[in-house]
CSV table of C-alpha atoms and ligand atoms in Angstrom, one decimal:
chain,number,residue,atom,x,y,z
A,1,UNK,CA,0.0,0.0,0.0
A,2,UNK,CA,1.4,3.4,-0.9
A,3,UNK,CA,1.8,6.3,1.4
A,4,UNK,CA,-1.0,8.8,1.3
A,5,UNK,CA,-3.3,6.5,-0.7
A,6,UNK,CA,-6.6,8.2,-1.7
A,7,UNK,CA,-9.8,6.0,-1.7
A,8,UNK,CA,-12.7,6.1,-4.2
A,9,UNK,CA,-14.8,3.3,-2.7
A,10,UNK,CA,-18.2,2.8,-4.3
A,11,UNK,CA,-17.2,4.8,-7.4
A,12,UNK,CA,-16.9,3.6,-11.0
A,13,UNK,CA,-14.4,5.1,-13.5
A,14,UNK,CA,-14.1,4.7,-17.3
A,15,UNK,CA,-10.6,5.4,-18.7
A,16,UNK,CA,-10.4,5.7,-22.5
A,17,UNK,CA,-7.3,4.6,-24.4
A,18,UNK,CA,-6.2,2.5,-21.4
A,19,UNK,CA,-4.4,-0.3,-23.2
A,20,UNK,CA,-1.1,1.5,-22.9
A,21,UNK,CA,0.9,4.4,-21.5
A,22,UNK,CA,-0.8,7.0,-19.3
A,23,UNK,CA,-4.3,5.5,-19.7
A,24,UNK,CA,-3.2,2.1,-18.5
A,25,UNK,CA,-1.3,3.5,-15.5
A,26,UNK,CA,-4.3,5.7,-14.6
A,27,UNK,CA,-6.7,2.7,-14.8
A,28,UNK,CA,-4.3,0.8,-12.4
A,29,UNK,CA,-4.0,3.8,-10.0
A,30,UNK,CA,-7.8,4.2,-9.9
A,31,UNK,CA,-8.2,0.5,-9.2
A,32,UNK,CA,-5.6,0.8,-6.4
A,33,UNK,CA,-7.8,3.6,-5.0
A,34,UNK,CA,-10.7,1.0,-5.0
A,35,UNK,CA,-12.7,2.4,-7.8
A,36,UNK,CA,-14.4,-0.1,-10.2
A,37,UNK,CA,-12.6,0.5,-13.5
A,38,UNK,CA,-13.8,0.1,-17.1
A,39,UNK,CA,-10.6,-0.2,-19.1
A,40,UNK,CA,-11.2,1.0,-22.7
A,41,UNK,CA,-9.2,-0.2,-25.7
A,42,UNK,CA,-9.7,0.5,-29.4
A,43,UNK,CA,-8.0,-2.4,-31.2
A,44,UNK,CA,-5.7,-4.8,-29.6
A,45,UNK,CA,-7.0,-5.8,-26.1
A,46,UNK,CA,-3.8,-7.2,-24.6
A,47,UNK,CA,-2.7,-4.1,-22.7
A,48,UNK,CA,-6.3,-3.4,-21.4
A,49,UNK,CA,-6.5,-7.0,-20.2
A,50,UNK,CA,-3.2,-6.6,-18.4
A,51,UNK,CA,-4.4,-3.5,-16.6
A,52,UNK,CA,-7.7,-5.2,-15.7
A,53,UNK,CA,-5.8,-8.3,-14.4
A,54,UNK,CA,-3.6,-6.1,-12.2
A,55,UNK,CA,-6.6,-4.4,-10.7
A,56,UNK,CA,-8.4,-7.7,-10.0
A,57,UNK,CA,-5.2,-9.3,-8.5
A,58,UNK,CA,-5.0,-6.3,-6.2
A,59,UNK,CA,-8.5,-7.1,-5.0
A,60,UNK,CA,-10.4,-4.5,-7.2
A,61,UNK,CA,-13.0,-4.8,-9.9
A,62,UNK,CA,-12.4,-4.1,-13.6
A,63,UNK,CA,-13.7,-4.9,-17.0
A,64,UNK,CA,-12.3,-4.2,-20.5
A,65,UNK,CA,-14.5,-2.3,-22.9
A,66,UNK,CA,-13.8,-2.1,-26.6
A,67,UNK,CA,-14.6,1.1,-28.5
A,68,UNK,CA,-13.2,3.8,-30.8
A,69,UNK,CA,-13.8,7.1,-29.0
A,70,UNK,CA,-14.4,8.9,-32.3
A,71,UNK,CA,-17.4,6.7,-33.3
A,72,UNK,CA,-20.6,7.6,-31.5
A,73,UNK,CA,-22.2,4.2,-31.7
A,74,UNK,CA,-19.1,2.6,-30.2
A,75,UNK,CA,-18.9,5.2,-27.4
A,76,UNK,CA,-22.6,4.6,-26.5
A,77,UNK,CA,-22.0,0.9,-26.5
A,78,UNK,CA,-18.9,1.1,-24.1
A,79,UNK,CA,-20.8,3.3,-21.7
A,80,UNK,CA,-23.8,1.0,-21.8
A,81,UNK,CA,-21.6,-2.0,-21.0
A,82,UNK,CA,-19.9,-0.1,-18.1
A,83,UNK,CA,-23.2,1.0,-16.6
A,84,UNK,CA,-24.7,-2.5,-16.9
A,85,UNK,CA,-21.7,-4.1,-15.2
A,86,UNK,CA,-21.2,-1.5,-12.4
A,87,UNK,CA,-24.6,0.2,-12.1
A,88,UNK,CA,-23.5,3.7,-12.9
A,89,UNK,CA,-20.5,5.9,-13.6
A,90,UNK,CA,-18.8,8.6,-11.4
A,91,UNK,CA,-15.5,9.4,-13.2
A,92,UNK,CA,-14.6,9.7,-16.8
A,93,UNK,CA,-10.9,10.0,-17.8
A,94,UNK,CA,-10.9,11.3,-21.4
A,95,UNK,CA,-7.4,10.0,-22.1
A,96,UNK,CA,-7.4,8.4,-25.6
A,97,UNK,CA,-5.2,10.4,-28.0
A,98,UNK,CA,-2.6,10.0,-30.7
A,99,UNK,CA,-0.2,11.9,-33.0
A,100,UNK,CA,0.1,11.8,-36.8
A,101,UNK,CA,2.9,14.2,-37.4
A,102,UNK,CA,3.9,15.9,-40.6
A,103,UNK,CA,5.3,19.3,-41.8
A,104,UNK,CA,2.5,21.6,-42.6
A,105,UNK,CA,2.5,21.3,-46.3
A,106,UNK,CA,2.8,17.5,-46.2
A,107,UNK,CA,0.0,17.1,-43.7
A,108,UNK,CA,-3.0,15.6,-45.5
A,109,UNK,CA,-6.6,16.4,-44.7
A,110,UNK,CA,-6.9,12.7,-43.5
A,111,UNK,CA,-4.1,13.3,-41.0
A,112,UNK,CA,-5.7,16.5,-39.8
A,113,UNK,CA,-9.2,15.0,-39.4
A,114,UNK,CA,-7.9,11.7,-37.8
A,115,UNK,CA,-6.2,13.5,-35.0
A,116,UNK,CA,-9.0,16.0,-34.4
A,117,UNK,CA,-11.6,13.2,-34.5
A,118,UNK,CA,-9.8,11.1,-31.8
A,119,UNK,CA,-8.2,13.8,-29.6
A,120,UNK,CA,-11.1,16.4,-29.6
A,121,UNK,CA,-14.3,14.9,-30.9
A,122,UNK,CA,-13.6,11.7,-28.9
A,123,UNK,CA,-13.6,13.8,-25.7
A,124,UNK,CA,-16.9,15.5,-26.7
A,125,UNK,CA,-18.6,12.2,-27.4
A,126,UNK,CA,-17.5,10.5,-24.2
A,127,UNK,CA,-18.2,13.5,-22.0
A,128,UNK,CA,-21.8,13.7,-23.4
A,129,UNK,CA,-22.4,10.1,-22.4
A,130,UNK,CA,-20.9,10.6,-19.0
A,131,UNK,CA,-23.0,13.7,-18.2
A,132,UNK,CA,-26.1,11.9,-19.3
A,133,UNK,CA,-25.4,9.1,-16.8
A,134,UNK,CA,-24.4,11.5,-14.0
A,135,UNK,CA,-27.7,13.4,-14.4
A,136,UNK,CA,-29.8,10.2,-14.8
A,137,UNK,CA,-28.4,8.8,-11.5
A,138,UNK,CA,-28.5,11.9,-9.4
A,139,UNK,CA,-26.5,12.8,-6.4
A,140,UNK,CA,-25.0,10.3,-3.9
A,141,UNK,CA,-23.4,12.6,-1.2
A,142,UNK,CA,-22.4,9.6,0.8
A,143,UNK,CA,-20.2,8.5,-2.2
A,144,UNK,CA,-18.9,11.8,-3.6
A,145,UNK,CA,-19.4,15.5,-3.0
A,146,UNK,CA,-20.0,16.1,-6.8
A,147,UNK,CA,-22.5,14.6,-9.2
A,148,UNK,CA,-19.6,13.4,-11.3
A,149,UNK,CA,-16.0,14.1,-12.5
A,150,UNK,CA,-14.6,14.5,-15.9
A,151,UNK,CA,-10.8,14.6,-16.4
A,152,UNK,CA,-9.5,15.5,-19.8
A,153,UNK,CA,-6.0,14.5,-20.9
A,154,UNK,CA,-4.6,17.5,-22.5
A,155,UNK,CA,-0.9,18.3,-23.0
A,156,UNK,CA,1.6,21.1,-22.5
A,157,UNK,CA,0.8,21.6,-26.2
A,158,UNK,CA,-2.5,23.2,-25.2
A,159,UNK,CA,-0.3,26.3,-24.6
A,160,UNK,CA,3.1,25.5,-26.2
A,161,UNK,CA,3.0,25.8,-30.1
A,162,UNK,CA,4.5,22.7,-31.8
A,163,UNK,CA,5.9,23.0,-35.3
A,164,UNK,CA,5.4,19.8,-37.3
A,165,UNK,CA,2.5,18.8,-35.1
A,166,UNK,CA,-0.1,21.3,-36.1
A,167,UNK,CA,-3.0,18.9,-35.9
A,168,UNK,CA,-2.0,17.6,-32.5
A,169,UNK,CA,-1.4,21.1,-31.0
A,170,UNK,CA,-4.7,22.4,-32.4
A,171,UNK,CA,-6.5,19.4,-30.9
A,172,UNK,CA,-5.0,20.1,-27.4
A,173,UNK,CA,-5.7,23.8,-27.7
A,174,UNK,CA,-9.2,22.7,-28.5
A,175,UNK,CA,-9.3,20.5,-25.4
A,176,UNK,CA,-8.4,23.5,-23.3
A,177,UNK,CA,-11.5,25.5,-24.2
A,178,UNK,CA,-13.7,22.5,-24.5
A,179,UNK,CA,-12.9,21.6,-20.9
A,180,UNK,CA,-13.3,25.2,-19.6
A,181,UNK,CA,-16.5,25.8,-21.5
A,182,UNK,CA,-17.9,22.5,-20.2
A,183,UNK,CA,-16.8,23.4,-16.7
A,184,UNK,CA,-18.6,26.7,-16.9
A,185,UNK,CA,-21.8,25.0,-18.2
A,186,UNK,CA,-21.8,22.1,-15.8
A,187,UNK,CA,-20.6,23.7,-12.6
A,188,UNK,CA,-24.2,24.5,-11.5
A,189,UNK,CA,-25.1,20.8,-11.9
A,190,UNK,CA,-22.1,20.0,-9.6
A,191,UNK,CA,-20.2,18.2,-12.3
A,192,UNK,CA,-16.5,18.9,-11.9
A,193,UNK,CA,-14.5,19.2,-15.1
A,194,UNK,CA,-10.7,19.6,-15.2
A,195,UNK,CA,-7.7,18.8,-17.4
A,196,UNK,CA,-4.2,17.3,-16.8
A,197,UNK,CA,-1.5,18.7,-19.1
A,198,UNK,CA,1.4,16.3,-19.1
A,199,UNK,CA,4.8,17.3,-20.4
A,200,UNK,CA,7.1,14.6,-21.7
A,201,UNK,CA,6.1,11.2,-20.2
A,202,UNK,CA,7.8,8.0,-21.2
A,203,UNK,CA,5.1,6.1,-23.3
A,204,UNK,CA,4.9,4.6,-26.8
A,205,UNK,CA,3.6,8.0,-28.2
A,206,UNK,CA,7.0,9.6,-27.9
A,207,UNK,CA,9.6,6.8,-27.7
A,208,UNK,CA,11.9,8.6,-30.2
A,209,UNK,CA,12.2,11.5,-27.8
A,210,UNK,CA,13.8,9.4,-25.0
A,211,UNK,CA,14.9,6.0,-26.2
A,212,UNK,CA,18.6,6.8,-26.7
A,213,UNK,CA,20.8,8.6,-24.2
A,214,UNK,CA,21.4,11.4,-26.8
A,215,UNK,CA,17.6,11.9,-27.3
A,216,UNK,CA,17.0,11.9,-23.6
A,217,UNK,CA,19.7,14.5,-23.0
A,218,UNK,CA,18.2,16.8,-25.6
A,219,UNK,CA,14.8,16.3,-24.1
A,220,UNK,CA,16.0,17.2,-20.6
A,221,UNK,CA,17.0,20.6,-21.9
A,222,UNK,CA,13.3,21.3,-22.1
A,223,UNK,CA,12.6,20.1,-18.5
A,224,UNK,CA,13.8,22.3,-15.6
A,225,UNK,CA,13.2,19.4,-13.1
A,226,UNK,CA,15.7,17.3,-15.1
A,227,UNK,CA,13.8,14.0,-15.4
A,228,UNK,CA,11.4,12.6,-18.0
A,229,UNK,CA,8.0,12.0,-16.6
A,230,UNK,CA,6.5,8.6,-15.6
A,231,UNK,CA,3.0,7.4,-16.3
A,232,UNK,CA,2.4,7.2,-12.5
A,233,UNK,CA,3.2,10.9,-12.2
A,234,UNK,CA,0.0,11.5,-14.2
A,235,UNK,CA,-2.1,8.6,-12.8
A,236,UNK,CA,-1.6,10.0,-9.3
A,237,UNK,CA,-2.9,13.4,-10.2
A,238,UNK,CA,-5.9,11.8,-12.0
A,239,UNK,CA,-6.8,10.0,-8.7
A,240,UNK,CA,-6.6,13.3,-6.8
A,241,UNK,CA,-8.8,15.1,-9.4
A,242,UNK,CA,-11.3,12.2,-9.2
A,243,UNK,CA,-11.5,12.5,-5.4
A,244,UNK,CA,-13.2,14.9,-3.0
A,245,UNK,CA,-9.8,16.2,-1.9
A,246,UNK,CA,-10.0,18.3,-5.1
A,247,UNK,CA,-13.7,19.2,-4.7
A,248,UNK,CA,-13.1,23.0,-5.2
A,249,UNK,CA,-10.9,22.6,-8.3
A,250,UNK,CA,-13.1,23.2,-11.3
A,251,UNK,CA,-12.2,24.3,-14.8
A,252,UNK,CA,-8.5,24.0,-14.2
A,253,UNK,CA,-5.6,22.5,-16.2
A,254,UNK,CA,-3.0,21.0,-13.9
A,255,UNK,CA,0.4,20.8,-15.6
A,256,UNK,CA,2.3,17.7,-14.8
A,257,UNK,CA,5.4,18.5,-16.7
A,258,UNK,CA,8.5,19.0,-14.5
A,259,UNK,CA,8.4,22.7,-15.5
A,260,UNK,CA,8.3,22.2,-19.3
A,261,UNK,CA,5.8,25.0,-19.6
A,262,UNK,CA,8.1,27.5,-17.7
A,263,UNK,CA,10.0,28.7,-20.9
A,264,UNK,CA,13.2,26.8,-20.0
A,265,UNK,CA,15.0,28.6,-22.8
A,266,UNK,CA,15.2,31.5,-20.3
A,267,UNK,CA,16.7,29.6,-17.4
A,268,UNK,CA,20.1,31.2,-17.6
A,269,UNK,CA,18.6,34.6,-16.9
A,270,UNK,CA,19.9,36.1,-20.2
A,271,UNK,CA,16.6,37.1,-21.9
B,301,NAI,P1,-0.1,5.9,-25.9
B,301,NAI,O1,0.1,5.8,-27.3
B,301,NAI,O2,0.7,4.9,-25.0
B,301,NAI,O3,-1.6,5.7,-25.5
B,301,NAI,C1,-2.7,6.2,-26.2
B,301,NAI,C2,-3.8,5.3,-26.1
B,301,NAI,O4,-5.0,5.8,-26.8
B,301,NAI,C3,-3.6,3.9,-26.6
B,301,NAI,O5,-4.0,3.0,-25.7
B,301,NAI,C4,-4.4,3.9,-27.9
B,301,NAI,O6,-4.8,2.6,-28.3
B,301,NAI,C5,-5.6,4.8,-27.5
B,301,NAI,N1,-6.3,5.2,-28.6
B,301,NAI,C6,-5.9,5.8,-29.8
B,301,NAI,N2,-6.9,6.1,-30.6
B,301,NAI,C7,-8.0,5.7,-30.0
B,301,NAI,C8,-9.4,5.7,-30.3
B,301,NAI,N3,-9.9,6.1,-31.4
B,301,NAI,N4,-10.3,5.2,-29.4
B,301,NAI,C9,-9.9,4.7,-28.2
B,301,NAI,N5,-8.6,4.7,-27.8
B,301,NAI,C10,-7.7,5.1,-28.7
B,301,NAI,O7,0.2,7.4,-25.5
B,301,NAI,P2,0.1,8.2,-24.1
B,301,NAI,O8,1.3,9.0,-24.0
B,301,NAI,O9,-0.2,7.3,-23.0
B,301,NAI,O10,-1.1,9.1,-24.4
B,301,NAI,C11,-2.3,9.2,-23.6
B,301,NAI,C12,-2.8,10.6,-23.7
B,301,NAI,O11,-1.8,11.5,-23.0
B,301,NAI,C13,-3.0,11.2,-25.1
B,301,NAI,O12,-4.2,12.0,-25.1
B,301,NAI,C14,-1.8,12.1,-25.3
B,301,NAI,O13,-2.1,13.1,-26.2
B,301,NAI,C15,-1.6,12.6,-23.9
B,301,NAI,N6,-0.3,13.1,-23.6
B,301,NAI,C16,0.9,12.3,-23.6
B,301,NAI,C17,2.1,12.8,-23.3
B,301,NAI,C18,3.3,12.0,-23.3
B,301,NAI,O14,4.4,12.6,-23.2
B,301,NAI,N7,3.3,10.7,-23.3
B,301,NAI,C19,2.2,14.3,-23.0
B,301,NAI,C20,1.0,15.0,-23.0
B,301,NAI,C21,-0.2,14.4,-23.3
B,302,BGC,C1,3.3,14.6,-26.8
B,302,BGC,C2,4.6,14.0,-26.6
B,302,BGC,C3,5.6,15.0,-26.2
B,302,BGC,C4,5.1,15.8,-25.0
B,302,BGC,C5,6.1,17.0,-24.7
B,302,BGC,C6,2.9,15.4,-25.6
B,302,BGC,O1,1.6,16.0,-25.8
B,302,BGC,O2,2.3,13.6,-27.1
B,302,BGC,O3,5.0,13.3,-27.9
B,302,BGC,O4,6.8,14.3,-25.8
B,302,BGC,O5,3.9,16.4,-25.3
B,302,BGC,O6,6.4,17.7,-25.9
């Protein structure tokens, strides 16, 4: 048992894109916090099954749910499966996301639409289903102070422009105002909406940025705290945002980036 463990007993979480990286770690951390977890995957189920097995071996409850977050029928079906299995939903972690990088003039319309569809439209479709369920179920103050919690996985690239990744940066900039507008609209219903903006976290999405010592050394120049992030760094913050300990945090982006968003190019003081 880890120090300062937060508990989410009686709550159910759905984590999208949880077959690898940040989503997988977040699903496992939520299970450790005793939430029931629906572990979403889009294609290959192996990673999602591993996450569910770990949760179950630790004494928790988990299922895997297949679904592409950019397809409304599949989103509806994965929410229906989750609610049928666990009775309701309390926490949505809108994590699924991807990159399809290209210099601007080489970026095809398909690359643009693909990234926007998954990273932004996927968050819209999943949040809509979550909010429908929160409102259908109504408050359970003995379980949680709010009606429900939505955690959007954004990125430091919601504020840091990123040449060669225009579709990705535009999607995360979109997530920022999607999250804030949703928080403004849903606050009166006591639904809490926040984002996590990770910096560089070691996952399959960015292997080329850290897999050799030379690449990692270059990456560390962008990180004042001088270490590349771990998936658990993000999972721990997701558990906090899902809990009543953060009940007055609403409409915020929490940067989990070792200081990447602090303009490290200015760190020698010679502006
Ligand atoms: P990853 O590639 O390990 O995980 C992405 C997950 O999303 C995979 O499980 C993948 O199957 C899933 N996915 C992709 N398309 C999907 C779809 N249509 N429907 C459902 N699931 C789908 O990468 P990582 O790093 O774990 O990424 C997770 C989130 O964190 C993404 O939103 C990413 O933009 C964000 N992020 C990652 C950072 C990093 O440095 N690793 C930094 C900032 C943000
Ligand atoms: C990207 C990663 C990148 C990180 C920091 C994330 O949003 O997905 O590829 O390493 O931002 O630039």
